[in-house]
mmCIF file of C-alpha atoms in Angstrom:
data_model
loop_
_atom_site.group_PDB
_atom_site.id
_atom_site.type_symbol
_atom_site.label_atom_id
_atom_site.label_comp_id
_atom_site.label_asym_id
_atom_site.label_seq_id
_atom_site.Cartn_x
_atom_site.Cartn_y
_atom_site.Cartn_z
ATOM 1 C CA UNK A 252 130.690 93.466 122.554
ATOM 2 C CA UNK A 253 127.368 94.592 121.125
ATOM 3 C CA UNK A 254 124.020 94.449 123.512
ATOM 4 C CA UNK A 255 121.650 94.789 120.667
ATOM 5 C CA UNK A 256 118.631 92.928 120.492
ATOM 6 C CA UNK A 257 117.389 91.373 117.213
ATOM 7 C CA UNK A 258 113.957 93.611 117.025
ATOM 8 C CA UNK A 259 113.546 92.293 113.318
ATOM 9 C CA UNK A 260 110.297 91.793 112.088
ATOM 10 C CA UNK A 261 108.138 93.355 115.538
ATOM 11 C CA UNK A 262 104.967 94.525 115.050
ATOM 12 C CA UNK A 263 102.057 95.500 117.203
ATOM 13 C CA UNK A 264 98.805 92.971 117.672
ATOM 14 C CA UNK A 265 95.891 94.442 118.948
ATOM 15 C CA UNK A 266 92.216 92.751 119.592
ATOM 16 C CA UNK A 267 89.679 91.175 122.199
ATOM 17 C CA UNK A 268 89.709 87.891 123.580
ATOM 18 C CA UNK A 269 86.041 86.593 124.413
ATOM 19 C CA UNK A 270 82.506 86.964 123.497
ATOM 20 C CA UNK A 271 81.983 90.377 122.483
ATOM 21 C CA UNK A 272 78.783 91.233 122.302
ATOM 22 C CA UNK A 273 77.317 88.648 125.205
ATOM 23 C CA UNK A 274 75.882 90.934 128.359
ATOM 24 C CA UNK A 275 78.240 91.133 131.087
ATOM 25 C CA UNK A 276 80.692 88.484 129.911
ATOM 26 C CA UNK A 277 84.523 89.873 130.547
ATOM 27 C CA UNK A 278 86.378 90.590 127.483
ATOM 28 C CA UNK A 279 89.643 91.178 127.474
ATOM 29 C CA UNK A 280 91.296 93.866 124.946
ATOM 30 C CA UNK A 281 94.994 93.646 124.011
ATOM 31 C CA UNK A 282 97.800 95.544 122.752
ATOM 32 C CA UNK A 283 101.556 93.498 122.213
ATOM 33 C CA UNK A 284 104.730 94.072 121.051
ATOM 34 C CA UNK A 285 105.312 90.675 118.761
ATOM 35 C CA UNK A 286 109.055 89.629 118.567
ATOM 36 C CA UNK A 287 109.062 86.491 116.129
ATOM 37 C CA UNK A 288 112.609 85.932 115.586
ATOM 38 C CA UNK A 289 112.874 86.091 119.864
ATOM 39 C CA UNK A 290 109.133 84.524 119.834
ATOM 40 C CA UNK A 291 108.562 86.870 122.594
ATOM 41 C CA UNK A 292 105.322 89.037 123.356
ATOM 42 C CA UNK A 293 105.095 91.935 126.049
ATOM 43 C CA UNK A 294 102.572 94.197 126.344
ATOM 44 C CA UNK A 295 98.822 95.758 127.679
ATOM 45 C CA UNK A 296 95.683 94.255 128.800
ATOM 46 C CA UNK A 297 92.363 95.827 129.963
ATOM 47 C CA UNK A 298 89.748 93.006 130.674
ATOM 48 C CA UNK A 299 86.078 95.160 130.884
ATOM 49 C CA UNK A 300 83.027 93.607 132.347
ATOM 50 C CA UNK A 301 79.666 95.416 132.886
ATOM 51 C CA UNK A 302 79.614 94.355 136.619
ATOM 52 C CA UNK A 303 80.812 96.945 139.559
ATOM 53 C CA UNK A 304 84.661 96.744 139.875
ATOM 54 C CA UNK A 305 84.576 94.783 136.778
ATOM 55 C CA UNK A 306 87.468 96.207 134.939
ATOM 56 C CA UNK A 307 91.383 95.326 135.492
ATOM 57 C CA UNK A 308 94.227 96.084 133.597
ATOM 58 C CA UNK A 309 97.947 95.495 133.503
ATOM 59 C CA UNK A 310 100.837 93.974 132.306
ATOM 60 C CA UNK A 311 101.917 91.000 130.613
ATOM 61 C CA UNK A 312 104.991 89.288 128.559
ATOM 62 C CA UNK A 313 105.135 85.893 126.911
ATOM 63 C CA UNK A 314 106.095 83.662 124.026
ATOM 64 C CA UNK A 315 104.805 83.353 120.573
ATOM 65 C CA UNK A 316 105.355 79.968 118.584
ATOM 66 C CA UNK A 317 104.481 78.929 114.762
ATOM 67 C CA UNK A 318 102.453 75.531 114.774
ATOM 68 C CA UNK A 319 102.290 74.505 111.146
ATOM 69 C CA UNK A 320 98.552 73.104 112.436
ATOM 70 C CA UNK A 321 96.006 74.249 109.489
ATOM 71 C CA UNK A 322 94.826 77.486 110.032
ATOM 72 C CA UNK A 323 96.266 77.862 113.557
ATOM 73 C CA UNK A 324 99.374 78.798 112.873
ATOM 74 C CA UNK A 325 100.628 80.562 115.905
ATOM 75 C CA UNK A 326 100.072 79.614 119.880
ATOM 76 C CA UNK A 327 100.442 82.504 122.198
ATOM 77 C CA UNK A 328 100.443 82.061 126.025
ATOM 78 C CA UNK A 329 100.975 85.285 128.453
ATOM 79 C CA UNK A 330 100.952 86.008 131.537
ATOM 80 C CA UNK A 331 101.326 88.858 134.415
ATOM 81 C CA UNK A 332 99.741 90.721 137.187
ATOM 82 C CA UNK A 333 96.510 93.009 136.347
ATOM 83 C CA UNK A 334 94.965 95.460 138.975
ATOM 84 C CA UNK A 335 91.583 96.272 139.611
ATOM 85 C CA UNK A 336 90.492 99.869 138.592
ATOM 86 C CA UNK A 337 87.702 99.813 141.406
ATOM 87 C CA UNK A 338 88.162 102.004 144.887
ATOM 88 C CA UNK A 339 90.737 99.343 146.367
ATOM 89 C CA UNK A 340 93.223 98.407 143.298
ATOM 90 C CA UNK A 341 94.283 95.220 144.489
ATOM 91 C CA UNK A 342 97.106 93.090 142.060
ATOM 92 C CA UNK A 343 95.923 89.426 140.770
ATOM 93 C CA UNK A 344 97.318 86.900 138.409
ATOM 94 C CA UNK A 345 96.696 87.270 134.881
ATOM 95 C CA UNK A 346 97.261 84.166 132.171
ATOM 96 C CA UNK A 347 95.656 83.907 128.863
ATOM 97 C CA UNK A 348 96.817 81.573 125.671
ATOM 98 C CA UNK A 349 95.420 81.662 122.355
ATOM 99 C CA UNK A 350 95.282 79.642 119.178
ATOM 100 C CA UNK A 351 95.272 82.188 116.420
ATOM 101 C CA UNK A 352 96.311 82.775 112.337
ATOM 102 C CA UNK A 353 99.024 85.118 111.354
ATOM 103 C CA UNK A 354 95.910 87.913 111.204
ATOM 104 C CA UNK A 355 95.596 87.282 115.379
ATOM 105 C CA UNK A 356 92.282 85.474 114.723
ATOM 106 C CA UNK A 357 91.023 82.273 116.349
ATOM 107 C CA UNK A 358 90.418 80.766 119.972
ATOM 108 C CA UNK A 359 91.308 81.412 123.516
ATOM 109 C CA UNK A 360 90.859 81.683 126.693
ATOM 110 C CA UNK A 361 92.065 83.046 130.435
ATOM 111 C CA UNK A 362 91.835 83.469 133.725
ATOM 112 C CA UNK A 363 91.900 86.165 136.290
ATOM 113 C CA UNK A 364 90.868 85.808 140.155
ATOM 114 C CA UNK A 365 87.922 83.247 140.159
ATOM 115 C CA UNK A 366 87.187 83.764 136.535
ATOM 116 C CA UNK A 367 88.422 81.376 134.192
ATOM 117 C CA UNK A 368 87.413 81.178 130.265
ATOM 118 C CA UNK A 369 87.879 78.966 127.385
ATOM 119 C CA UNK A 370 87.373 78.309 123.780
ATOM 120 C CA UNK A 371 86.010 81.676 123.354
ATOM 121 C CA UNK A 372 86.777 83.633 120.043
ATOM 122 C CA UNK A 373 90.274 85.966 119.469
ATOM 123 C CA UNK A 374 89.572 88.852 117.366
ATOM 124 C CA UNK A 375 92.198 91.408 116.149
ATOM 125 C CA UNK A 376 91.570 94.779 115.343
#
């Protein structure tokens, strides 16, 4: 019996999620491992924010789904646990989904601690 996992078509996604650019707004930069043919994601975040212990990072996984909507053709919705890279790392929920083309362009939005933001813009890299 074979354990192999169908890793056909996987490709890397990188980009920001929210208003880069806007003074002291958090962005969140991310890098994912894209299954389509398991519409699974897994990967990085680092959300950055020019405030003291403004920066967390962790991990997340997820699921990727085609849409056939117009120019969103993909939704994306992940979640995990990030930590805070300040002097006492504490872990906090991590969720983000995002309305995006086949180039990872488009809208999102997520939510961390008491910080929760939507219909901002999803760049990739």
């Amino acid at each position: 019996m074979s354990t192999q996992s169908n890793l056909a078509g996987a490709y890397l996604a990188q980009g920001t999620i929210g208003n880069v650019g806007m003074p002291g707004a958090p962005i969140v930069h991310f890098s994912f491992v894209v299954v389509p043919s398991q519409h699974k994601v897994s990967g990085a975040v680092q959300i950055t924010q020019a405030t003291e212990n403004g920066n967390y990072s962790g991990q997340v996984t997820g699921t990727l789904y085609a849409t056939g909507l117009g120019n969103v053709t993909q939704i994306v919705a992940v979640k995990g646990t990030i930590h805070s890279e300040g002097v006492m790392p504490i872990e906090i929920p991590f969720e983000a989904h995002l309305a995006i083309d086949g180039s990872w362009n488009g809208t999102g939005g997520f939510s961390y601690a008491n910080t929760h933001v939507e219909s901002v813009p999803v760049t990739s890299k």
